[in-house]
Coordinates of C-alpha atoms and ligand atoms in Angstrom, one line a residue:
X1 CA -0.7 -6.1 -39.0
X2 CA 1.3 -8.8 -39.4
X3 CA 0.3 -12.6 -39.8
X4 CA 2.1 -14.0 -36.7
X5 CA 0.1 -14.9 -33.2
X6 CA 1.5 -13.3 -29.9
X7 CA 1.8 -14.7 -27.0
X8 CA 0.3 -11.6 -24.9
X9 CA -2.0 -9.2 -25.0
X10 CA -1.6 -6.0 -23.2
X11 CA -4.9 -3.0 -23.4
X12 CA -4.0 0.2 -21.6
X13 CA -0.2 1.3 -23.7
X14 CA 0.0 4.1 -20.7
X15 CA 3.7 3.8 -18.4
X16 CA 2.6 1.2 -16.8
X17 CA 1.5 -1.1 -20.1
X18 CA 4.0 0.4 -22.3
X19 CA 7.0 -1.3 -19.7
X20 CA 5.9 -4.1 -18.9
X21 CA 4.9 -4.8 -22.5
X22 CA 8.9 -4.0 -22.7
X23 CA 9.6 -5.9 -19.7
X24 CA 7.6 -8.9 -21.4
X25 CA 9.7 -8.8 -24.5
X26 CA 13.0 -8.5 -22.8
X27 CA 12.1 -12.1 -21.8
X28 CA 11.3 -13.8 -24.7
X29 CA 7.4 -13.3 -25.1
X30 CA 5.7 -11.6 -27.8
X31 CA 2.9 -8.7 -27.1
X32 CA 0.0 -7.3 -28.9
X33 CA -0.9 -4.1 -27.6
X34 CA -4.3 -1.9 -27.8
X35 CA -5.0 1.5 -26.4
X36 CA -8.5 3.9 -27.5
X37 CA -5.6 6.5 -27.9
X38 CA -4.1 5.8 -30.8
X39 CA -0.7 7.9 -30.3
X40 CA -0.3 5.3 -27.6
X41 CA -0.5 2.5 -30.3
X42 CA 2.3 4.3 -32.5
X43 CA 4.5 5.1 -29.9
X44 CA 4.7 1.0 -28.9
X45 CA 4.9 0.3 -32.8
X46 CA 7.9 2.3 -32.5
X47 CA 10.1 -0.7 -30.7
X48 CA 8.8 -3.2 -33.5
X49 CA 12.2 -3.3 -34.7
X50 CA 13.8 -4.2 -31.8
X51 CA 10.8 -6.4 -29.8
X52 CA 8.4 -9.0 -30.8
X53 CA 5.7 -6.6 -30.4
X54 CA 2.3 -5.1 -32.6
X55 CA 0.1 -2.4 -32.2
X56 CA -3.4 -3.1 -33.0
X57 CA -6.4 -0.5 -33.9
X58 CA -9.5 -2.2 -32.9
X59 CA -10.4 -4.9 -30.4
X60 CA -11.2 -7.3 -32.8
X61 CA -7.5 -7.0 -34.1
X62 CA -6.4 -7.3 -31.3
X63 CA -8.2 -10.5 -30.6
X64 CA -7.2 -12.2 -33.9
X65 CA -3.6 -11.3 -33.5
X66 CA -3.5 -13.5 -29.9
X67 CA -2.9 -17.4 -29.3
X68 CA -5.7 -19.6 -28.0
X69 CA -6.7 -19.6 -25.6
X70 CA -5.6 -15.8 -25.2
X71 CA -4.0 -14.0 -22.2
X72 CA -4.8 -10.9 -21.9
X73 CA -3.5 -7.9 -19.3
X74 CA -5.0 -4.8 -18.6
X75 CA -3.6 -2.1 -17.5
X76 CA -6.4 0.8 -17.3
X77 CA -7.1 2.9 -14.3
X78 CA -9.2 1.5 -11.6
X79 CA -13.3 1.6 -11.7
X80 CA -16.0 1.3 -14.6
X81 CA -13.3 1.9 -17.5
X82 CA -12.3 -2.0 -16.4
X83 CA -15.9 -2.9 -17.1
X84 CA -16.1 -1.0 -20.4
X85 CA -12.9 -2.6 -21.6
X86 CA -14.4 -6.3 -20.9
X87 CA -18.0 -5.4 -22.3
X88 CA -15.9 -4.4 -25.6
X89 CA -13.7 -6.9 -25.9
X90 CA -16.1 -9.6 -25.0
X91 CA -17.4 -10.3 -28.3
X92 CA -14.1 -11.3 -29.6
X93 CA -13.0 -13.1 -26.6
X94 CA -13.8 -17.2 -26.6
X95 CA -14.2 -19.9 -23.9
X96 CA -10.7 -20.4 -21.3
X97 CA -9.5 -16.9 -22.3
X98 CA -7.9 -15.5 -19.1
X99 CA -8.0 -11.4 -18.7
X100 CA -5.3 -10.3 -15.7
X101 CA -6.7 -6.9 -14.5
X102 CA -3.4 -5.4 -13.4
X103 CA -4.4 -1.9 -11.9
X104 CA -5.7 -0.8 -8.3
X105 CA -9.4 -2.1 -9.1
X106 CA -11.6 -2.6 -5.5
X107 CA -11.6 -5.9 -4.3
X108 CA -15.3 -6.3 -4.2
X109 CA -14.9 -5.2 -8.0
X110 CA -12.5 -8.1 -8.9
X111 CA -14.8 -10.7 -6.9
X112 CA -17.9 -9.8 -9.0
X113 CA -16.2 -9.8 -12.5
X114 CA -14.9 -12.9 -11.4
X115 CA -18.6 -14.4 -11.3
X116 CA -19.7 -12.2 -14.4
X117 CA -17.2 -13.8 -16.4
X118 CA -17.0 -17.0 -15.1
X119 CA -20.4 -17.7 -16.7
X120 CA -18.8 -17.3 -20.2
X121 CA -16.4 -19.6 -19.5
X122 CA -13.6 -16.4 -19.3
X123 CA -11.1 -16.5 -16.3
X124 CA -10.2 -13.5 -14.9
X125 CA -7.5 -12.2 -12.2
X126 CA -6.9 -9.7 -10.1
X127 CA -3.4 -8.8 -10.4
X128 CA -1.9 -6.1 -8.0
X129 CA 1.4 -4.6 -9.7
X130 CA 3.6 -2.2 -7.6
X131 CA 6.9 -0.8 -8.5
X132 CA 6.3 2.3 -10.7
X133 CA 7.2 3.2 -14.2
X134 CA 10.6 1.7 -13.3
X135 CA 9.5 -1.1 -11.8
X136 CA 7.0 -2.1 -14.6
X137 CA 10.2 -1.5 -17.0
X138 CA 12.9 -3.4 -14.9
X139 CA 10.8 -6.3 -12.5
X140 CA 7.7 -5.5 -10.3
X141 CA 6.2 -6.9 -7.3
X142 CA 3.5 -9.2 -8.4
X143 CA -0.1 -10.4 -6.2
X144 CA -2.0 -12.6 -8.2
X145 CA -5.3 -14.0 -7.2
X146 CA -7.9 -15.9 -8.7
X147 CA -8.1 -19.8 -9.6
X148 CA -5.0 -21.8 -9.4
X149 CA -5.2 -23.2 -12.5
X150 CA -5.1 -19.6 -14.6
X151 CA -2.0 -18.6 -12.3
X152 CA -0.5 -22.0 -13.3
X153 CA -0.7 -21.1 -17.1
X154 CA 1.1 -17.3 -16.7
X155 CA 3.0 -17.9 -13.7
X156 CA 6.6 -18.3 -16.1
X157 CA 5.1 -15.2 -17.6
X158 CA 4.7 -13.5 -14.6
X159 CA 8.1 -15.1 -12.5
X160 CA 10.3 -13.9 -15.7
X161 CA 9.1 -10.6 -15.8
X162 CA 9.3 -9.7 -11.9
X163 CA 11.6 -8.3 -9.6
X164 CA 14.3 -10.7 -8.1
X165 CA 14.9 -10.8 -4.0
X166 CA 18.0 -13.4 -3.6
X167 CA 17.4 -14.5 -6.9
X168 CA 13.7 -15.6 -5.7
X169 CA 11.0 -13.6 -7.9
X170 CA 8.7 -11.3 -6.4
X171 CA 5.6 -13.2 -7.5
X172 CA 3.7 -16.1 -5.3
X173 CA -0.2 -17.2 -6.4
X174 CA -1.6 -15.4 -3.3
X175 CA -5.4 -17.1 -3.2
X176 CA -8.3 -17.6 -4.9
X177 CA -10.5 -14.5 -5.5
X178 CA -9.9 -11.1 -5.1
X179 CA -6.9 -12.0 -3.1
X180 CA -4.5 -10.0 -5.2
X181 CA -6.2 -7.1 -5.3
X182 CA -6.7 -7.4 -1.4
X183 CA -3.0 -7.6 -0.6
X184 CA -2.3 -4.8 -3.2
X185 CA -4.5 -2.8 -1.2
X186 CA -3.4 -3.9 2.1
X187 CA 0.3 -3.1 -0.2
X188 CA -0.9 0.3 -0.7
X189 CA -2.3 1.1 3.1
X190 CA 1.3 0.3 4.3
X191 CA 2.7 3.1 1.4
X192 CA 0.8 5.4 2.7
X193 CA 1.8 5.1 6.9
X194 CA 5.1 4.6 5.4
X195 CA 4.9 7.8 3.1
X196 CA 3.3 10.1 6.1
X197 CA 5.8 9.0 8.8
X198 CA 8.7 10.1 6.6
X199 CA 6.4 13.2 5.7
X200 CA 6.4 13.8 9.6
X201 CA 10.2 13.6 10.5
X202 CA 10.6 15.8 7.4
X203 CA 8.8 18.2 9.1
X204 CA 10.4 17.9 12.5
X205 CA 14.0 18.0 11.4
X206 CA 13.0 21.3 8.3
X207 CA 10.2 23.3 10.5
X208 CA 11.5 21.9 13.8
X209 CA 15.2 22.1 13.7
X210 CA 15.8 24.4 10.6
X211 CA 17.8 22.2 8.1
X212 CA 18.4 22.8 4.8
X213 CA 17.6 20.5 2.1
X214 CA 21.2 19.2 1.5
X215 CA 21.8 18.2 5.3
X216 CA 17.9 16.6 5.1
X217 CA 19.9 14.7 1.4
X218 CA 22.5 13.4 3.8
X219 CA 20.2 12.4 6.6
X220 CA 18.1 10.2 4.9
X221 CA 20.9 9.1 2.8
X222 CA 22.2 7.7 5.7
X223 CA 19.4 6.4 7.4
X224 CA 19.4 4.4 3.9
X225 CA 22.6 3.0 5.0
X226 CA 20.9 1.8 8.2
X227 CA 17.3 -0.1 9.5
X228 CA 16.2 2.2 7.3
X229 CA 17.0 1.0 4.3
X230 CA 13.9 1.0 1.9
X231 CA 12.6 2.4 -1.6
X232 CA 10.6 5.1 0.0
X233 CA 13.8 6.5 2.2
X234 CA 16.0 6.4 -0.7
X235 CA 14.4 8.3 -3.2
X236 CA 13.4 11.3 -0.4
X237 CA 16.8 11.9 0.0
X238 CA 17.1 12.0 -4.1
X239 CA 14.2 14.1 -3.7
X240 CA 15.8 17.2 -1.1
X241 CA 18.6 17.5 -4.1
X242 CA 16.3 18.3 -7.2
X243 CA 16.5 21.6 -8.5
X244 CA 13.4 23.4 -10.0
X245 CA 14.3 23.9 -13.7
X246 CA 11.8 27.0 -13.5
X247 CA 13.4 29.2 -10.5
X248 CA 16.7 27.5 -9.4
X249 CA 14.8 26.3 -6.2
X250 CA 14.7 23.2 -4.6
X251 CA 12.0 21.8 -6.5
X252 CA 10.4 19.8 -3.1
X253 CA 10.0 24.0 -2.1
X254 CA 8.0 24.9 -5.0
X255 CA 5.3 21.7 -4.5
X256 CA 1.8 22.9 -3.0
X257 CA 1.2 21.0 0.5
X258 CA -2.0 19.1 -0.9
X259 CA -1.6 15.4 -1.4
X260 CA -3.4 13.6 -3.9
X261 CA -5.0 10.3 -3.3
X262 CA -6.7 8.1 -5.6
X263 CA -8.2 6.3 -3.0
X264 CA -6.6 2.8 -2.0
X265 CA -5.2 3.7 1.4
X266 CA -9.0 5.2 2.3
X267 CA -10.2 1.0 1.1
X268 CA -7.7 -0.3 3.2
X269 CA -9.1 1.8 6.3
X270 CA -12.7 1.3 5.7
X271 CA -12.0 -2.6 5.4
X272 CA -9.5 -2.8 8.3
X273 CA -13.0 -0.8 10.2
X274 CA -15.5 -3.4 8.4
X275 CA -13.2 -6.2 9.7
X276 CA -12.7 -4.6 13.2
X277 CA -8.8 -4.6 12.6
X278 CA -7.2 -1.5 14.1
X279 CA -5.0 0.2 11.3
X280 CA -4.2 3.7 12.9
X281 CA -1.5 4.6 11.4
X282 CA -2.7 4.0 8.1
X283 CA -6.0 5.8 9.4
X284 CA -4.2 8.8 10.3
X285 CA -2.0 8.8 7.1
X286 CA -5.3 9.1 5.2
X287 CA -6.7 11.6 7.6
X288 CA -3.5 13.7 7.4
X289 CA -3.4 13.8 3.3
X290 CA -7.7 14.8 3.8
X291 CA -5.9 17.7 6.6
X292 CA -3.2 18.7 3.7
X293 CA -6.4 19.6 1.1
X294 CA -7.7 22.5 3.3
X295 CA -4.7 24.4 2.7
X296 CA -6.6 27.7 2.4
X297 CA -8.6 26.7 5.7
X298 CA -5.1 25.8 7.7
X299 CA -4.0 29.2 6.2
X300 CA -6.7 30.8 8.2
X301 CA -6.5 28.7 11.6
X302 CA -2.4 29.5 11.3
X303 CA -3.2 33.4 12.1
X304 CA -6.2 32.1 15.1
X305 CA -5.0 29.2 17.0
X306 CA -2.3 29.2 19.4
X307 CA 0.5 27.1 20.2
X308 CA 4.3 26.5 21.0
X309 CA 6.5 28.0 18.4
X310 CA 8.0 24.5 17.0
X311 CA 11.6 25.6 17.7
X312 CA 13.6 22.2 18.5
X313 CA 16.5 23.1 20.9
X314 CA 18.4 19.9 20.9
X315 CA 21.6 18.6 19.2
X316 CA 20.4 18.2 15.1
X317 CA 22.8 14.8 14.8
X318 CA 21.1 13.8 18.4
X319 CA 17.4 14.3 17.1
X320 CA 18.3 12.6 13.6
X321 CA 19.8 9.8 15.4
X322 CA 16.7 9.3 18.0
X323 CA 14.1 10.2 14.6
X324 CA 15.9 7.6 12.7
X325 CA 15.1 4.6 15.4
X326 CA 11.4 6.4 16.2
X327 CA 10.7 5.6 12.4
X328 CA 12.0 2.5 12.6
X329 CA 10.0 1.7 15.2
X330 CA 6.9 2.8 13.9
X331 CA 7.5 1.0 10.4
X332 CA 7.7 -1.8 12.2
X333 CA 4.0 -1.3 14.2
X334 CA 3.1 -0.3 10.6
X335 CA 3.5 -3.6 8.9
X336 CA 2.3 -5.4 11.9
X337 CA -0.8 -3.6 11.5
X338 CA -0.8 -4.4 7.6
X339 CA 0.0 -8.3 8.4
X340 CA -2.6 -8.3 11.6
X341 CA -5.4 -7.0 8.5
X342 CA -4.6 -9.5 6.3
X343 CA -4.4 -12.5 8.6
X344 CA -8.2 -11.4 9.5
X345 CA -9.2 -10.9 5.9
X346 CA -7.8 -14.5 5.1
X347 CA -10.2 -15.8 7.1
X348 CA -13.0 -13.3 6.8
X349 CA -12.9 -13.7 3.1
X350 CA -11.2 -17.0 2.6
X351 CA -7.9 -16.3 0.7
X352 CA -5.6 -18.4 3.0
X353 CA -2.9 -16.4 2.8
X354 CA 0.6 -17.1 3.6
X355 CA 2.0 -14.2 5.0
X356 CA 5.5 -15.3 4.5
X357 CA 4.7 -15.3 0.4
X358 CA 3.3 -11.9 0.9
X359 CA 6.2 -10.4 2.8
X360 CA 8.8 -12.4 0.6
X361 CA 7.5 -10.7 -2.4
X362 CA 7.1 -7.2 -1.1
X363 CA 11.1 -7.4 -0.5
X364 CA 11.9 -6.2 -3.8
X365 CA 10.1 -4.1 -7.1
X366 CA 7.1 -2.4 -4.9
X367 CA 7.2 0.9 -3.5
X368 CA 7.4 -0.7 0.1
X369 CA 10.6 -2.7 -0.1
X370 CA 12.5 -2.5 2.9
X371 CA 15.6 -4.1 4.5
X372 CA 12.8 -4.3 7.7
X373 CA 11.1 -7.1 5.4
X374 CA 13.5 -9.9 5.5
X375 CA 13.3 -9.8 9.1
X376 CA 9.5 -10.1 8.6
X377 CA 9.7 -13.1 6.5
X378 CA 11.3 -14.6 9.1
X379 CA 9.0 -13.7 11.5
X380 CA 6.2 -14.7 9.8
X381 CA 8.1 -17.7 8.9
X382 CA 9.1 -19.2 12.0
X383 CA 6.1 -18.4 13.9
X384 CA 3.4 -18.3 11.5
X385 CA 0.6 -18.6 14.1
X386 CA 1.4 -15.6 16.0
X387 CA -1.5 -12.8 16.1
X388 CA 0.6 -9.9 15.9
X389 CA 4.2 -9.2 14.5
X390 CA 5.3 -6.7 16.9
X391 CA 5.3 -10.7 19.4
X392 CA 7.8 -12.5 17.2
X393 CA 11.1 -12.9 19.3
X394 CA 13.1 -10.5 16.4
X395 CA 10.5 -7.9 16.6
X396 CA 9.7 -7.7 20.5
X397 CA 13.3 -7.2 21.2
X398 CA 14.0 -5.0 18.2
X399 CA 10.6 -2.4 20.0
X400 CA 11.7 -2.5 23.2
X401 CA 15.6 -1.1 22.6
X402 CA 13.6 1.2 20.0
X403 CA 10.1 2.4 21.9
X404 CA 12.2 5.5 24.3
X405 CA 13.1 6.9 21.0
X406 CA 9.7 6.8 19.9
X407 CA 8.3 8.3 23.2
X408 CA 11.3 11.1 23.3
X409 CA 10.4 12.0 19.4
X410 CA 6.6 11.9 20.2
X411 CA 7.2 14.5 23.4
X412 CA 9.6 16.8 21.5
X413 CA 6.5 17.2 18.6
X414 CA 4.2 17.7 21.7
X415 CA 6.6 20.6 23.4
X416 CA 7.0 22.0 19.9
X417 CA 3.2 21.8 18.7
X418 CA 4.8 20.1 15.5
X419 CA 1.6 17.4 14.5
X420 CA 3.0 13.7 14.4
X421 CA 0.1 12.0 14.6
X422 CA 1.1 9.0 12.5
X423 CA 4.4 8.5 14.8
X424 CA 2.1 9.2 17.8
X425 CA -0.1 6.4 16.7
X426 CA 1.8 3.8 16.7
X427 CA 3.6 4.7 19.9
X428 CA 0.0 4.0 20.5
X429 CA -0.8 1.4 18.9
X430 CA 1.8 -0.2 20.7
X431 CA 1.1 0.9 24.0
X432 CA -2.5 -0.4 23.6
X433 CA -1.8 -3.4 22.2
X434 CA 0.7 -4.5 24.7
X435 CA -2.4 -3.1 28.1
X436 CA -3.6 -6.1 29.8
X437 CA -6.5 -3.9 31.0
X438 CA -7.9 -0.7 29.0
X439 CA -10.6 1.6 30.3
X440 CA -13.5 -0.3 28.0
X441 CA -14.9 -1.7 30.9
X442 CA -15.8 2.2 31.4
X443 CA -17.0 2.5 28.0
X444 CA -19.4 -0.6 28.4
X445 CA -21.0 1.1 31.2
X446 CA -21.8 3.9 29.6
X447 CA -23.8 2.4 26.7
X448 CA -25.0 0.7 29.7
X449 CA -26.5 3.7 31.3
X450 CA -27.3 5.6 28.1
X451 CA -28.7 2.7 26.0
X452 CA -29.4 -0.8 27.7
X453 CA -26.7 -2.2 25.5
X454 CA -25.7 -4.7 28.1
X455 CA -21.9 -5.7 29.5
X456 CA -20.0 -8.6 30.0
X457 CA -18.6 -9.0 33.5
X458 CA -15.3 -10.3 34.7
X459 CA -16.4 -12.6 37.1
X460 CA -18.9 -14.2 35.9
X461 CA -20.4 -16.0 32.2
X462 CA -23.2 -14.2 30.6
X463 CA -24.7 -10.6 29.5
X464 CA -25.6 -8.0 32.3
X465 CA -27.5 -4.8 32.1
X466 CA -28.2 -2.5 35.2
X467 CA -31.1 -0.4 35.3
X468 CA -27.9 2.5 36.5
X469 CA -28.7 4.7 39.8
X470 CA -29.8 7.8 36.8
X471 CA -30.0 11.3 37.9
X472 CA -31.4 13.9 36.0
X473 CA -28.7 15.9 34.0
Ligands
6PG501 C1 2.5 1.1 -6.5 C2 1.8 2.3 -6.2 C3 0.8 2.7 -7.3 C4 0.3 4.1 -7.2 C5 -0.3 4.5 -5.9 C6 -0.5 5.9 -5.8 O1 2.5 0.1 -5.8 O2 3.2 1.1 -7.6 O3 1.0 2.1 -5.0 O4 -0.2 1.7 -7.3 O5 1.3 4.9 -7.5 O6 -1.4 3.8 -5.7 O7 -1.6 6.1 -5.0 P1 -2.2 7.5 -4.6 O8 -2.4 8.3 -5.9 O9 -3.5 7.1 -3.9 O10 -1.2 8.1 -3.7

């Protein structure tokens, strides 16, 4: 290796490293990089004639060839491989060093190495990254957390190498902690409602009213043209035109009905449940990739169970049309979900969040960037005290004119027996949410009955029980 001192240090050379070491470099900095696979190594060395960039073979190299104090980012996958990477590198590490962990790690992970290492005098972040191989490459959305202070010292770092939304970057020091793993997560629980909404009109417009994959192409090319307008609606209609270099298919044809999940949207649920925030949608997007696995099982229950024969009779432009402000709609009760979470985990957990940073930096580089955002920032913006998003003047207006769609779209998958449970939810959602009275008082009088577990009245301060006029059952 050569003499010089790099700026960065980057350990994990995978997509993810390898681009944003490339990304780094495109703006000026100079990177070190270490992976245990050495191939990895090479193939970085590779662009040493074009970028201000070094391959190192051992930790210790890898330590000499950084300035002091160093910076270093990892980019493993989530879990204990984070700790083994700090244990080994520790040893060459000294006091003020600052180690970003840029992958999905669990909140709860990134507070306790916070503490570990704090007592060696090491800072470390939690860095949520989204965007993709193409984002890590060409400008990702950035959540930082931890101490100020670190962000302060990589935050040109970080701004240079992110995505751009009106020229703004798509990085804002979120909060102390584990506060940029949390909204990564929170990030991630909005990719998957997002992901299983568009799964569910697929659904309705293929099985339901029989198109083909070049009219679906057109259909959510257009409804990229429109509200819309996001990462995840554009590349699905990139996604209907690929052709299967094995059999000449479409290739979406030839992909087994079993989503994978590495786990993030499943954190955000079992928070939002910790926390007592309702997240449905995001709880039924989980649910419904858990449904997908049991493919042999739904194979079965196809031949046993009865139901309607999911045959849409209705004008296809008519149902893309009404589908296309249904999603809409429920995107929208999706992020107000998402926001209403993190508002209550900024003050559960102290990260005193500003929602208008977090929604100002999801606009561009992540996997949720939408045209829908910009109206949030203003939401959040203009009335930053407000519970719930779907009560901001834009957004209350914008469900109303939207919420028949959403009813007509939920009926037609009820008359047909085609399952939209994550469209269905937030129809809801929204219809809970907006019930002055909802039957809990019913509910209350059942633990009541069954348990002693008391009430609150609605006339009256105080806790009740009633020794209830039992029968025997
Ligand atoms: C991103 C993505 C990224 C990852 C997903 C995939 O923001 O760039 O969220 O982090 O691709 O977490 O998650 P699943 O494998 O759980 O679908």
């Amino acid at each position: 290796m050569e003499k010089r001192l790099y700026d960065y240090g980057m350990i994990g050379l995978g997509t993810m490293g390898r681009n944003l070491v490339y990304n780094m470099c495109d703006h000026g900095f100079s990177v070190a990089g270490f992976d245990k696979d050495f191939s990895k190594v090479e193939i970085l060395e590779k662009g040493k004639g074009i970028y201000k960039i070094c391959g190192a073979h051992n930790l210790k190299e890898f330590a000499d060839a950084l300035k002091k104090p160093r910076v270093i980012l990892l980019l493993v996958p989530a879990g204990s491989i984070v700790d083994s990477v700090i244990n080994k590198l520790k040893p060459w590490m000294s006091k003020n060093d600052l180690v970003m962990d840029c992958g999905n790690s669990h909140y709860s992970d990134t507070n306790l190495r916070i503490k570990k290492l704090e007592k060696e005098k090491i800072h470390f972040m939690g860095v949520g990254i989204s965007g993709g191989e193409s984002g890590a490459r060409n400008g990702p959305s950035i959540m930082p957390g931890g101490s100020k202070k670190a962000y302060e010292r990589v935050a040109p770092l970080l701004e240079a190498i992110s995505a751009k939304a009106k020229g703004e970057p798509c990085v804002a020091y979120l909060g102390p902690g584990s506060a940029g793993h949390y909204v990564k997560m929170v990030h991630n629980g909005i990719e998957y409602a997002f992901m299983q909404l568009i799964a569910e009109a697929y659904q309705l417009l293929k099985q339901g009213a029989g198109m083909s994959n070049d009219q679906l192409h057109d259909i959510f090319l257009k409804w990229n043209d429109g509200s819309l307008k996001s990462y995840l609606v554009s590349i699905t209609s990139d996604i209907f035109k690929q052709k299967d270099n094995l059999t000449g298919n479409r290739l979406v044809d030839m992909i087994l009905d079993s989503a994978h999940q590495k786990g993030t949207g499943a954190w955000t649920t079992e928070d939002a449940m910790a926390l007592q925030v309702p997240v449905p949608v995001i709880d039924v997007a989980v649910s419904m990739r858990n449904i997908s696995i049991l493919k042999e099982e739904r194979l079965v229950a196809q031949k046993q169970l009865q139901g309607p024969d999911m045959k849409i009779n209705i004008d296809k432009q008519k149902l893309a049309d009404t589908l296309e402000n249904a999603l809409y709609f429920s995107i929208i009760t999706v992020f107000a979900q998402g926001m209403a979470l993190l508002r209550n985990a900024s003050d559960a957990y102290q990260y005193d969040l500003k929602l208008e940073d977090i929604a100002g930096i999801w606009r561009e580089g992540c996997i949720i960037r939408a045209s829908v955002l910009d109206d949030i920032m203003a939401a959040v913006t203009t009335q930053p005290a407000l519970s719930n998003l779907m009560l901001s003047e834009v957004f209350k207006e914008k469900l109303a004119g939207l919420q028949e769609n959403a009813r007509q779209i939920v009926r037609t998958g009820i008359n047909t027996g085609i399952p939209l449970p994550a469209l269905m939810a937030s129809l809801s959602y929204y219809d809970s949410y907006r019930s002055g009275w909802l039957p809990d008082n019913l509910l209350q009088a059942q633990r009541d009955y069954f348990g002693a577990h008391t009430y609150e009245r609605t006339d009256r301060e105080g806790t009740f029980h009633t020794e209830w006029n039992q029968k025997q059952h």
